[in-house]
XYZ file of C-alpha atoms in Angstrom:
361
model
C -21.273 8.361 7.280
C -19.043 5.820 9.021
C -16.883 7.391 11.776
C -13.859 5.307 12.739
C -13.623 4.908 16.503
C -10.545 2.702 16.729
C -7.576 2.356 14.334
C -5.876 -1.101 14.723
C -2.186 -0.824 15.338
C -1.683 -3.980 13.291
C -2.518 -1.998 10.118
C 0.686 -0.011 10.451
C 2.752 -3.006 11.534
C 1.626 -4.937 8.449
C 2.390 -1.882 6.342
C 5.933 -1.843 7.743
C 6.302 -5.544 6.891
C 4.919 -4.956 3.373
C 7.301 -1.979 2.780
C 10.439 -3.664 4.060
C 9.896 -7.294 3.046
C 12.082 -6.666 -0.037
C 15.069 -5.245 1.910
C 18.201 -6.930 0.320
C 20.136 -9.376 2.408
C 23.520 -8.209 3.712
C 26.184 -8.611 1.056
C 29.238 -10.631 1.972
C 32.408 -8.511 2.117
C 35.404 -10.440 0.737
C 38.916 -9.328 1.640
C 42.046 -9.929 -0.411
C 43.104 -13.568 0.328
C 46.503 -14.583 1.509
C 46.416 -17.633 -0.758
C 44.045 -18.779 -3.445
C 42.524 -21.334 -1.062
C 40.715 -18.535 0.815
C 38.199 -18.380 -2.023
C 37.154 -21.939 -1.108
C 36.169 -20.943 2.475
C 33.044 -18.994 3.403
C 33.803 -17.123 6.683
C 30.091 -16.810 7.452
C 29.851 -20.589 7.924
C 32.682 -20.691 10.477
C 32.301 -19.690 14.114
C 34.540 -16.901 15.369
C 34.994 -18.711 18.699
C 35.852 -21.982 16.907
C 38.493 -20.281 14.703
C 40.015 -18.540 17.749
C 40.203 -21.880 19.601
C 41.885 -23.630 16.617
C 44.379 -20.783 16.364
C 45.244 -21.204 20.053
C 46.205 -24.881 19.466
C 49.320 -23.717 17.556
C 49.164 -26.583 15.066
C 52.061 -27.251 12.730
C 51.858 -25.792 9.247
C 51.722 -28.985 7.219
C 49.111 -30.554 4.928
C 47.780 -32.953 7.557
C 47.460 -30.215 10.198
C 45.705 -27.921 7.733
C 43.219 -30.710 7.000
C 42.644 -31.436 10.714
C 42.132 -27.731 11.471
C 39.619 -27.464 8.640
C 37.698 -30.497 9.939
C 37.595 -28.948 13.440
C 36.308 -25.656 12.012
C 33.513 -27.316 10.058
C 32.458 -29.607 12.957
C 32.150 -27.257 15.959
C 29.518 -29.525 17.522
C 32.141 -32.286 17.954
C 35.569 -30.599 18.215
C 36.186 -27.698 20.552
C 37.181 -26.754 24.120
C 36.217 -29.110 26.963
C 34.041 -31.029 27.287
C 34.468 -31.307 23.506
C 37.567 -32.895 21.977
C 40.709 -31.169 20.658
C 41.879 -34.292 18.825
C 40.417 -36.332 15.951
C 40.057 -40.069 16.347
C 42.252 -41.970 13.885
C 39.346 -43.942 12.436
C 37.268 -40.791 12.046
C 40.237 -39.025 10.433
C 40.569 -41.842 7.900
C 36.864 -41.635 7.179
C 37.100 -37.838 6.744
C 39.992 -38.279 4.298
C 38.005 -40.757 2.248
C 34.889 -38.567 2.305
C 36.741 -35.430 1.167
C 39.068 -37.217 -1.302
C 42.065 -36.118 0.739
C 44.708 -38.236 -0.989
C 43.976 -36.765 -4.422
C 43.416 -33.151 -3.342
C 45.880 -32.707 -0.475
C 48.468 -30.963 -2.673
C 45.918 -29.046 -4.717
C 45.388 -25.299 -3.971
C 41.724 -25.825 -4.881
C 41.182 -27.993 -1.778
C 39.127 -26.142 0.871
C 41.664 -26.993 3.594
C 44.703 -25.830 1.579
C 46.854 -23.563 3.816
C 43.845 -23.307 6.207
C 45.825 -22.526 9.389
C 47.568 -19.615 7.656
C 44.328 -17.943 6.595
C 42.601 -18.197 10.007
C 43.644 -14.608 11.002
C 42.211 -13.302 7.738
C 38.985 -15.280 8.245
C 38.645 -13.842 11.764
C 39.168 -10.328 10.438
C 36.605 -10.863 7.683
C 34.153 -12.431 10.167
C 34.436 -9.335 12.381
C 33.835 -7.062 9.366
C 30.673 -9.010 8.441
C 29.373 -8.846 12.024
C 30.005 -5.073 12.113
C 28.095 -4.566 8.869
C 25.186 -6.712 10.113
C 25.050 -4.709 13.366
C 25.004 -1.433 11.434
C 22.224 -2.677 9.152
C 20.212 -3.881 12.183
C 20.564 -0.477 13.866
C 19.455 1.294 10.681
C 16.398 -0.950 10.383
C 15.568 -0.348 14.064
C 15.765 3.421 13.507
C 13.396 3.176 10.558
C 10.931 1.107 12.622
C 11.149 3.676 15.450
C 10.460 6.473 12.987
C 7.403 4.668 11.598
C 6.153 3.986 15.123
C 6.502 7.703 15.883
C 4.510 8.587 12.758
C 1.802 6.120 13.768
C 1.587 7.566 17.306
C 1.386 11.111 15.904
C -1.413 10.156 13.509
C -3.301 8.367 16.276
C -2.977 11.402 18.577
C -4.149 13.769 15.804
C -7.149 11.566 15.091
C -8.042 11.469 18.799
C -7.900 15.283 18.987
C -10.014 15.592 15.833
C -12.595 13.187 17.221
C -12.749 15.063 20.537
C -13.080 18.387 18.740
C -15.873 16.988 16.566
C -17.813 15.709 19.591
C -17.389 19.063 21.357
C -18.505 20.984 18.272
C -21.503 18.721 17.768
C -22.499 19.198 21.418
C -22.212 22.983 21.083
C -24.249 22.910 17.891
C -27.015 20.876 19.537
C -27.073 23.227 22.514
C -27.158 26.238 20.211
C -30.010 24.724 18.217
C -32.028 24.172 21.418
C -31.340 27.744 22.560
C -32.335 29.045 19.153
C -35.653 27.176 19.255
C -36.255 28.408 22.786
C -35.599 31.961 21.637
C -38.013 31.554 18.747
C -40.676 30.249 21.109
C -40.049 33.129 23.492
C -40.216 35.601 20.622
C -43.521 34.187 19.476
C -44.969 34.432 22.966
C -43.598 37.932 23.266
C -45.172 38.980 19.966
C -48.534 37.566 21.071
C -48.267 39.458 24.292
C -47.282 42.599 22.389
C -50.283 42.304 20.118
C -52.615 41.980 23.113
C -51.003 44.993 24.713
C -51.352 46.988 21.508
C -55.087 46.198 21.300
C -55.521 47.260 24.929
C -53.687 50.595 24.395
C -55.681 51.568 21.295
C -58.132 53.514 23.435
C -55.433 55.933 24.497
C -53.264 57.575 21.810
C -50.439 58.499 24.126
C -50.259 55.081 25.638
C -50.599 53.602 22.187
C -47.708 55.648 20.806
C -45.492 54.861 23.755
C -46.341 51.170 23.466
C -45.737 51.324 19.708
C -42.306 52.887 20.118
C -41.432 50.393 22.829
C -42.652 47.439 20.819
C -40.798 48.664 17.722
C -37.529 48.839 19.623
C -38.073 45.408 21.119
C -38.874 43.923 17.714
C -35.803 45.530 16.150
C -33.566 44.133 18.860
C -35.098 40.690 18.528
C -34.681 40.744 14.766
C -31.005 41.572 15.161
C -30.607 38.735 17.629
C -32.404 36.329 15.324
C -30.265 37.439 12.363
C -27.112 36.912 14.437
C -28.284 33.476 15.504
C -28.954 32.521 11.880
C -25.441 33.623 10.913
C -23.916 31.558 13.728
C -26.024 28.611 12.681
C -24.807 28.872 9.064
C -21.153 29.131 10.179
C -21.393 26.018 12.349
C -23.187 24.112 9.582
C -20.325 24.881 7.174
C -17.721 23.931 9.771
C -19.418 20.609 10.491
C -19.642 19.834 6.771
C -15.893 20.459 6.470
C -15.268 18.103 9.380
C -17.396 15.421 7.718
C -15.319 15.770 4.529
C -12.048 15.387 6.469
C -13.339 12.307 8.300
C -14.584 10.772 5.040
C -11.130 11.289 3.479
C -9.478 9.591 6.480
C -11.945 6.679 6.246
C -11.141 6.222 2.549
C -7.385 6.205 3.248
C -7.734 3.653 6.049
C -9.954 1.401 3.902
C -7.394 1.534 1.071
C -4.556 0.563 3.426
C -6.719 -2.223 4.899
C -7.454 -3.624 1.437
C -3.759 -3.610 0.521
C -2.845 -5.456 3.735
C -5.648 -8.002 3.244
C -4.431 -8.688 -0.297
C -0.914 -9.182 1.068
C -2.142 -11.592 3.770
C -4.385 -13.492 1.358
C -1.419 -13.963 -0.972
C 0.368 -15.952 1.764
C -2.774 -17.765 2.894
C -3.122 -19.232 -0.597
C 0.205 -21.060 -0.185
C -0.658 -24.578 0.961
C 1.681 -26.399 3.285
C 3.005 -29.668 1.922
C 3.064 -32.451 4.497
C 4.172 -36.013 3.908
C 2.376 -38.771 5.697
C 4.359 -40.548 8.397
C 4.463 -43.719 6.306
C 5.798 -41.842 3.233
C 8.340 -39.976 5.362
C 9.618 -43.175 7.033
C 9.850 -44.913 3.637
C 11.942 -42.102 2.118
C 14.121 -41.862 5.227
C 14.890 -45.586 5.128
C 15.611 -45.381 1.414
C 17.946 -42.362 1.628
C 19.881 -43.695 4.640
C 20.968 -46.693 2.575
C 22.492 -44.425 -0.094
C 26.117 -43.443 0.250
C 27.346 -39.836 0.199
C 26.355 -38.081 -3.046
C 28.348 -35.611 -5.100
C 25.239 -33.425 -5.528
C 24.256 -30.640 -3.101
C 21.042 -32.286 -1.900
C 21.814 -32.243 1.825
C 20.124 -30.074 4.444
C 22.511 -27.307 5.662
C 21.409 -28.049 9.229
C 21.350 -31.852 9.469
C 23.945 -32.509 6.719
C 21.716 -35.374 5.588
C 19.800 -35.943 2.354
C 16.643 -33.838 2.359
C 13.399 -35.847 2.605
C 10.781 -33.075 2.835
C 12.335 -29.883 1.351
C 10.928 -26.449 2.192
C 12.096 -22.906 1.384
C 12.644 -20.439 4.262
C 12.581 -16.634 4.043
C 16.355 -16.522 3.380
C 15.692 -18.265 0.044
C 17.472 -21.491 1.136
C 16.078 -25.052 1.052
C 16.060 -27.102 4.303
C 14.660 -30.289 5.783
C 11.231 -29.201 7.063
C 11.534 -30.722 10.557
C 15.069 -29.341 11.025
C 14.251 -25.723 10.060
C 11.080 -25.793 12.200
C 13.129 -26.798 15.261
C 15.699 -24.145 14.353
C 13.026 -21.381 14.124
C 11.671 -22.361 17.565
C 14.950 -21.132 19.078
C 16.233 -18.493 16.628
C 15.054 -15.907 14.073
C 18.390 -15.961 12.226
C 19.204 -17.742 8.976
C 21.237 -20.944 9.541
C 23.218 -20.135 6.384
C 24.253 -16.471 6.668
C 22.911 -15.327 10.049
C 20.560 -12.709 8.564
C 17.260 -11.960 10.311
C 14.277 -13.976 9.032
C 11.250 -11.643 8.933
C 8.802 -14.548 8.917
C 8.627 -18.202 9.982
C 6.637 -19.087 6.857
C 7.953 -22.237 5.118
C 7.092 -22.803 1.444
C 7.088 -26.395 0.089
C 9.803 -26.982 -2.547
C 8.081 -29.565 -4.737
C 10.688 -29.210 -7.482
C 13.536 -30.017 -5.061
C 11.695 -33.141 -3.803
C 11.254 -34.412 -7.380
C 14.872 -33.539 -8.269
C 16.286 -35.339 -5.212
C 14.270 -38.469 -5.980
C 15.439 -38.428 -9.619
C 19.090 -37.889 -8.653
C 19.114 -40.707 -6.080
C 17.335 -43.118 -8.424
């Protein structure tokens, strides 16, 4: 029988990952918009600090100001408090208007910047609501992890006690077995001695009778002791067999959990990582840089450039491989919605690479 001497803590950690890998992402809570243009703005993509700063500028409520405020909100890496800029260069503004088709859409409620300054308070309120919900979900997940850790510690402590009790019982059984054998040897020697004494006392009837009575009493007492020792021996044998059954059941459970975790790990190990050669990457980069802005959504959410080597992260979104790797070196949050990424695994998106090449050609 195989007796487990050490239970890896990683078994339970992998089990937690396996049980909670399918936890749904936080749903976005949408509030009633002030104007219909609010439906064109995702508050999760806008920084709370950036919106607060734009609101403090007290811009005029006209179409041009709404457009400028929207540009500032979507480019927090360029426009913001010092040392960043609170104004937009005229040439850049013209370029932004051309890029976003400002002249045709400036009076349209469907434009993402339509009435943008007016809806900033609502966006801030909605942003706060989303952050509160994410915090609550994080606390709930932390409580569940704490509970599982407590269960693991309890099981580990119980197993340690069971192992100690088994060792103690086995030691007692061995000692009892040695004592029993010693008693049997002593009894045999005593019986031999008794037989010799009986032969010697045969010449005298009185002495013989006294010796016979004495020997009978001694034998009776010894038989009782032997019977008692046999009963104790049987009880300990049954107890040890029960302990073996319990340990075998625990071994089977641990092996089953280990097999499930190995299957889960092997499933991810079978995913091969796609990697372009440097020559192929440089060729595609040179080719895509010469292409003007496209109407299709084939840009990386991080770099805002056409994706060359697309991969899928654990938030289900497609990114430029180099950009998301640099992002994951500094953060475990999704660049899109801020949710926690439970793994840094990146899966090659071969279909997206083929689609991008077909679209651009």
